[in-house]
C-alpha cells in the first residue's frame, strides 16, 4: 500500500480581481464574497477594512495610519492518494504578507488564518448527520475527525509544507454561540484580553485531532474574542506584525459573516455569551448570503463522499490505522 501521499500547492492572489477556481469551496469566506454583481466592490471593501484594521493596531511610528497594507494569497493544497496524477482538493488557507510603505519592505506574515476543507464538510454535513439520524440524543462517532486530523498533521509535517512555509499555521475562527466565555486577568499587547470558555466544543475537539491548541483573545478595539488555533507558543512564536496580519484579516471576515458578534455595538464584558440573534449591531457595506452558504456545505460534503471518501476508502482506512507522528 502506498503510504507516501503527494501534496501539490497552488497559490493565487486575493485581490479585487479574484475569481474562485473550480476546486474552491464556495462556502469559503473569500470565495463567497467573490460572487454576484457586487463581487469586485465586496473584495475592494474587504481589503480596505483589513488595511484599516492593521494600521489601527500597528500604530507605532505610523502617525497617519497608512504605513502598512496587507496582501493575501490563497494557498490551495491538493492531495494525490495513489501517486497516479489524480488529485483531490485537500485544504485551502490564506497567507498574509505585510507591505511596509515607509521602508518598501515586504514582510512574510502567517499562513493559515482562514481554514477551508472538503473533508471537514463531509465529517460535519454527512457523517455526523447520518450518525445521528433517527437518534433521540445527539452523539459523536468514536473516530470522528481522525482521518481529517491525521491528513492535516501529515501535511504540516511534510517536506512540501516546510519547503513553502517557515512557521506552523495559525487558524482564527469565531467564538461559539452556545458557549460562555470568562474574561481572565491575562492580557497581551496585541492579542488583547484572554477569555476562557466554560466547556470544550466539538470544534475544539475536532481541531485538537489536527494537533492544534486553542486560546481565546479579544484584541484592542475589538468587541468580542476570537479563537486562535495553533501549534507551539502563540504569544512567542510570531512577531507583532505577523499576529496583527492575522487579527486584521480574520476579524474583518468575522465582521462580515458574524456582524451580530463582531460588529456589535456593545463590547464583550467579563462574562460573555455570543448571540447570533443580537439586534444591536451594525452591518458592513458588503453583500453576503449566509443562508446560501449553509446549504452549500451539505452539497460540498456529499461531493467529498463521492469523489474522495468512497473511491479511496480502503487506502485511507488502512493508512489512518497505521499513521502516527
Coordinates of C-alpha atoms in Angstrom, one line a residue:
X1 CA 0.0 0.0 0.0
X2 CA 1.2 3.5 -0.9
X3 CA 1.7 5.5 2.3
X4 CA 3.5 8.4 0.8
X5 CA 0.7 10.8 -0.2
X6 CA 1.8 13.6 -2.5
X7 CA 0.8 17.2 -1.9
X8 CA 0.7 19.9 -4.5
X9 CA 0.5 23.6 -3.5
X10 CA -1.0 26.3 -5.7
X11 CA -1.3 30.0 -4.9
X12 CA -3.4 32.8 -6.2
X13 CA -3.6 36.5 -5.1
X14 CA -6.8 37.5 -3.3
X15 CA -7.4 41.0 -4.7
X16 CA -10.4 42.8 -6.2
X17 CA -9.9 40.8 -9.5
X18 CA -10.0 37.4 -7.8
X19 CA -12.3 34.7 -9.2
X20 CA -12.8 31.4 -7.4
X21 CA -11.3 28.3 -9.0
X22 CA -13.5 25.3 -9.8
X23 CA -11.9 23.4 -6.8
X24 CA -12.5 26.2 -4.3
X25 CA -15.3 25.6 -1.7
X26 CA -17.9 28.3 -2.5
X27 CA -18.7 28.4 1.3
X28 CA -15.1 29.7 2.0
X29 CA -15.1 33.3 3.3
X30 CA -13.2 34.9 0.4
X31 CA -14.9 32.8 -2.3
X32 CA -18.4 33.7 -1.1
X33 CA -17.6 37.4 -1.4
X34 CA -16.2 37.0 -4.9
X35 CA -19.6 36.1 -6.5
X36 CA -22.5 38.0 -7.9
X37 CA -22.9 41.6 -9.1
X38 CA -21.2 43.1 -6.1
X39 CA -18.1 40.8 -6.2
X40 CA -15.5 43.4 -7.1
X41 CA -16.8 46.0 -4.7
X42 CA -17.1 43.3 -2.0
X43 CA -13.4 42.4 -2.4
X44 CA -12.3 46.0 -2.6
X45 CA -14.2 47.0 0.6
X46 CA -13.0 43.9 2.5
X47 CA -9.3 44.5 1.6
X48 CA -9.7 48.2 2.7
X49 CA -11.2 47.1 6.0
X50 CA -8.2 44.8 6.6
X51 CA -5.7 47.5 5.9
X52 CA -7.5 50.0 8.2
X53 CA -7.7 47.4 11.0
X54 CA -4.0 46.6 10.6
X55 CA -2.9 50.2 10.8
X56 CA -5.1 50.8 13.8
X57 CA -3.2 48.0 15.7
X58 CA 0.2 48.8 14.3
X59 CA 0.0 52.4 15.4
X60 CA 3.7 53.0 16.5
X61 CA 5.7 55.1 14.0
X62 CA 2.5 55.3 12.0
X63 CA 1.0 58.7 12.6
X64 CA -1.2 58.8 9.6
X65 CA -2.4 55.2 9.9
X66 CA -1.3 54.4 6.4
X67 CA 2.1 52.9 6.7
X68 CA 1.1 49.3 6.0
X69 CA -1.1 47.2 3.7
X70 CA -1.8 43.5 3.8
X71 CA -1.6 41.3 0.7
X72 CA -3.4 38.0 0.8
X73 CA -2.6 34.8 -1.0
X74 CA -4.9 31.8 -1.3
X75 CA -3.0 28.6 -0.7
X76 CA -4.7 25.6 -2.2
X77 CA -3.4 22.1 -1.3
X78 CA -4.3 19.1 -3.4
X79 CA -3.6 15.5 -2.3
X80 CA -2.7 12.6 -4.6
X81 CA -3.5 9.4 -2.8
X82 CA -2.3 6.8 -5.2
X83 CA 0.5 8.7 -6.9
X84 CA -1.5 8.5 -10.1
X85 CA -1.5 12.1 -11.0
X86 CA -5.2 12.3 -9.9
X87 CA -5.6 14.7 -7.0
X88 CA -8.3 15.9 -4.7
X89 CA -8.6 19.4 -3.2
X90 CA -7.5 18.9 0.4
X91 CA -7.4 22.2 2.2
X92 CA -7.3 26.0 1.4
X93 CA -5.8 28.6 3.7
X94 CA -4.7 32.2 3.5
X95 CA -1.2 33.5 3.7
X96 CA -0.6 37.2 4.6
X97 CA 2.2 39.4 3.5
X98 CA 2.7 42.8 5.1
X99 CA 3.9 45.7 2.9
X100 CA 5.7 48.5 4.8
X101 CA 5.3 51.5 2.5
X102 CA 7.8 53.5 4.6
X103 CA 10.7 51.1 4.1
X104 CA 9.4 49.4 0.9
X105 CA 9.9 46.1 2.8
X106 CA 7.7 43.0 2.2
X107 CA 7.3 41.1 5.5
X108 CA 6.1 37.5 5.4
X109 CA 3.0 37.0 7.6
X110 CA 1.2 34.0 8.9
X111 CA -0.1 31.0 6.9
X112 CA -3.5 29.6 7.9
X113 CA -5.8 32.3 9.1
X114 CA -9.0 31.1 7.2
X115 CA -9.4 27.3 7.1
X116 CA -11.3 25.5 4.4
X117 CA -11.6 21.7 4.0
X118 CA -13.8 19.5 1.9
X119 CA -13.2 16.6 4.3
X120 CA -14.4 18.7 7.2
X121 CA -17.6 19.4 5.2
X122 CA -18.0 15.6 4.8
X123 CA -17.5 15.0 8.5
X124 CA -19.9 17.6 9.8
X125 CA -22.5 17.6 7.0
X126 CA -22.7 14.0 6.0
X127 CA -21.0 11.7 8.5
X128 CA -22.3 13.4 11.7
X129 CA -25.7 13.9 10.2
X130 CA -26.1 10.2 9.2
X131 CA -24.8 9.1 12.6
X132 CA -27.5 11.0 14.4
X133 CA -30.4 10.3 12.0
X134 CA -33.3 8.9 14.0
X135 CA -31.5 9.1 17.3
X136 CA -33.2 10.6 20.3
X137 CA -29.9 12.1 21.7
X138 CA -27.1 13.7 19.8
X139 CA -23.8 11.8 19.9
X140 CA -20.4 11.8 18.1
X141 CA -18.9 8.8 16.3
X142 CA -15.8 7.4 18.1
X143 CA -13.5 8.1 15.2
X144 CA -15.0 11.4 14.3
X145 CA -12.3 13.7 12.8
X146 CA -9.5 11.1 13.0
X147 CA -8.8 10.9 9.3
X148 CA -9.0 14.7 8.7
X149 CA -6.8 15.3 11.7
X150 CA -4.1 12.9 10.5
X151 CA -4.2 14.2 7.0
X152 CA -3.7 17.7 8.3
X153 CA -0.8 16.8 10.6
X154 CA 0.8 14.7 7.8
X155 CA 0.7 17.8 5.5
X156 CA 2.1 20.2 8.1
X157 CA 5.0 17.8 8.8
X158 CA 5.6 17.1 5.1
X159 CA 8.6 18.3 3.2
X160 CA 6.2 20.2 0.9
X161 CA 4.9 22.3 3.7
X162 CA 8.4 23.0 5.1
X163 CA 9.6 24.0 1.7
X164 CA 7.0 26.6 1.2
X165 CA 6.4 28.0 4.8
X166 CA 8.8 29.0 7.6
X167 CA 6.4 28.6 10.5
X168 CA 3.5 26.4 11.5
X169 CA -0.1 27.7 10.7
X170 CA -2.4 29.7 12.9
X171 CA -6.1 29.4 12.2
X172 CA -8.5 32.0 13.5
X173 CA -12.2 31.3 14.0
X174 CA -15.4 32.8 15.5
X175 CA -16.3 32.0 19.1
X176 CA -19.2 29.6 19.6
X177 CA -22.7 31.0 20.3
X178 CA -23.6 28.0 22.5
X179 CA -20.7 28.6 25.0
X180 CA -20.0 31.2 27.5
X181 CA -16.6 32.9 28.0
X182 CA -15.0 34.3 31.1
X183 CA -12.5 37.2 30.9
X184 CA -9.2 36.4 32.6
X185 CA -6.6 38.7 34.1
X186 CA -4.1 37.8 31.3
X187 CA -3.6 40.5 28.6
X188 CA -1.3 40.6 25.6
X189 CA -0.4 44.0 23.9
X190 CA -1.8 42.9 20.5
X191 CA -3.9 39.8 21.0
X192 CA -5.6 41.6 23.9
X193 CA -7.6 40.2 26.8
X194 CA -7.7 36.5 27.2
X195 CA -11.0 34.6 27.7
X196 CA -11.6 31.1 28.8
X197 CA -14.7 29.0 27.7
X198 CA -16.9 27.2 30.2
X199 CA -16.5 23.9 28.3
X200 CA -14.9 22.4 25.3
X201 CA -16.8 22.5 22.0
X202 CA -17.0 20.0 19.1
X203 CA -14.9 22.4 17.0
X204 CA -12.2 22.4 19.7
X205 CA -12.1 18.6 19.8
X206 CA -12.0 18.4 16.1
X207 CA -9.1 20.8 15.8
X208 CA -7.3 19.1 18.6
X209 CA -7.2 16.0 16.4
X210 CA -5.4 18.2 13.9
X211 CA -2.8 18.8 16.6
X212 CA -3.9 22.3 17.4
X213 CA -4.3 24.0 20.7
X214 CA -6.8 26.9 21.2
X215 CA -6.7 30.2 23.1
X216 CA -9.3 33.0 23.0
X217 CA -8.3 36.6 22.9
X218 CA -10.2 39.9 22.4
X219 CA -7.8 42.3 20.6
X220 CA -7.7 46.0 21.3
X221 CA -10.5 47.9 19.5
X222 CA -12.4 44.6 19.1
X223 CA -15.8 43.9 20.7
X224 CA -15.6 40.1 21.0
X225 CA -12.9 37.4 21.4
X226 CA -11.6 35.4 18.6
X227 CA -10.5 31.7 18.7
X228 CA -6.8 31.2 17.8
X229 CA -5.8 27.6 16.9
X230 CA -2.1 27.0 16.8
X231 CA 0.9 24.7 17.3
X232 CA 3.6 25.7 19.8
X233 CA 3.5 29.0 21.6
X234 CA 1.1 31.6 20.1
X235 CA 2.4 34.5 22.1
X236 CA 6.1 34.0 21.4
X237 CA 6.5 32.2 18.1
X238 CA 5.2 35.0 16.0
X239 CA 6.2 38.6 15.6
X240 CA 3.9 41.6 16.3
X241 CA 3.3 42.3 12.6
X242 CA 2.6 38.6 11.9
X243 CA 0.0 38.5 14.7
X244 CA -1.6 41.8 13.5
X245 CA -1.9 40.4 10.0
X246 CA -4.0 37.5 11.2
X247 CA -6.1 39.6 13.6
X248 CA -6.9 42.3 11.0
X249 CA -7.7 39.7 8.3
X250 CA -9.9 37.4 10.2
X251 CA -11.7 39.9 12.3
X252 CA -12.7 41.7 9.1
X253 CA -14.1 38.4 7.7
X254 CA -16.0 37.9 11.0
X255 CA -17.5 41.4 10.9
X256 CA -18.9 40.5 7.5
X257 CA -20.1 36.9 8.4
X258 CA -20.9 37.3 12.1
X259 CA -21.9 41.0 12.5
X260 CA -24.1 40.1 15.5
X261 CA -21.0 39.2 17.4
X262 CA -18.0 41.1 15.8
X263 CA -19.8 44.2 14.7
X264 CA -21.9 44.5 17.8
X265 CA -22.3 48.0 19.3
X266 CA -21.5 46.7 22.8
X267 CA -18.1 45.3 23.9
X268 CA -18.0 41.8 25.5
X269 CA -17.9 42.0 29.3
X270 CA -16.3 39.9 32.0
X271 CA -18.9 37.1 31.4
X272 CA -19.7 36.8 27.7
X273 CA -22.1 34.7 25.7
X274 CA -22.1 35.3 21.9
X275 CA -25.6 35.8 20.4
X276 CA -26.3 35.4 16.7
X277 CA -29.8 36.9 17.3
X278 CA -28.3 40.2 18.7
X279 CA -30.1 43.1 17.1
X280 CA -27.8 45.7 18.4
X281 CA -25.1 45.5 15.7
X282 CA -24.0 47.3 12.6
X283 CA -23.8 45.9 9.1
X284 CA -20.8 46.3 6.7
X285 CA -21.3 47.5 3.2
X286 CA -20.5 44.0 1.9
X287 CA -23.1 41.7 0.4
X288 CA -23.2 38.2 1.8
X289 CA -25.8 35.4 1.7
X290 CA -25.4 33.4 4.9
X291 CA -28.3 31.0 4.2
X292 CA -26.9 30.0 0.8
X293 CA -23.5 29.3 2.5
X294 CA -25.1 26.9 4.9
X295 CA -26.9 25.0 2.2
X296 CA -23.8 24.6 0.1
X297 CA -21.8 23.0 2.9
X298 CA -24.1 19.9 2.6
X299 CA -23.6 19.8 -1.1
X300 CA -19.8 20.0 -0.7
X301 CA -19.8 17.3 1.9
X302 CA -21.6 14.9 -0.5
X303 CA -19.2 15.8 -3.2
X304 CA -16.3 14.8 -0.9
X305 CA -18.0 11.5 -0.1
X306 CA -18.5 10.6 -3.8
X307 CA -15.1 11.8 -5.1
X308 CA -12.7 11.1 -2.2
X309 CA -14.1 9.0 0.8
X310 CA -15.7 6.2 -1.2
X311 CA -13.1 5.8 -4.0
X312 CA -10.2 5.7 -1.6
X313 CA -11.9 4.3 1.5
X314 CA -9.8 1.2 1.8
X315 CA -6.5 3.0 1.4
X316 CA -7.5 5.8 3.7
X317 CA -8.8 3.4 6.4
X318 CA -5.5 1.4 6.4
X319 CA -3.3 4.5 6.3
X320 CA -5.2 6.1 9.2
X321 CA -5.0 3.0 11.3
X322 CA -1.2 2.9 10.8
X323 CA -0.4 6.6 10.8
X324 CA 1.5 8.0 13.8
X325 CA 3.7 11.0 14.1

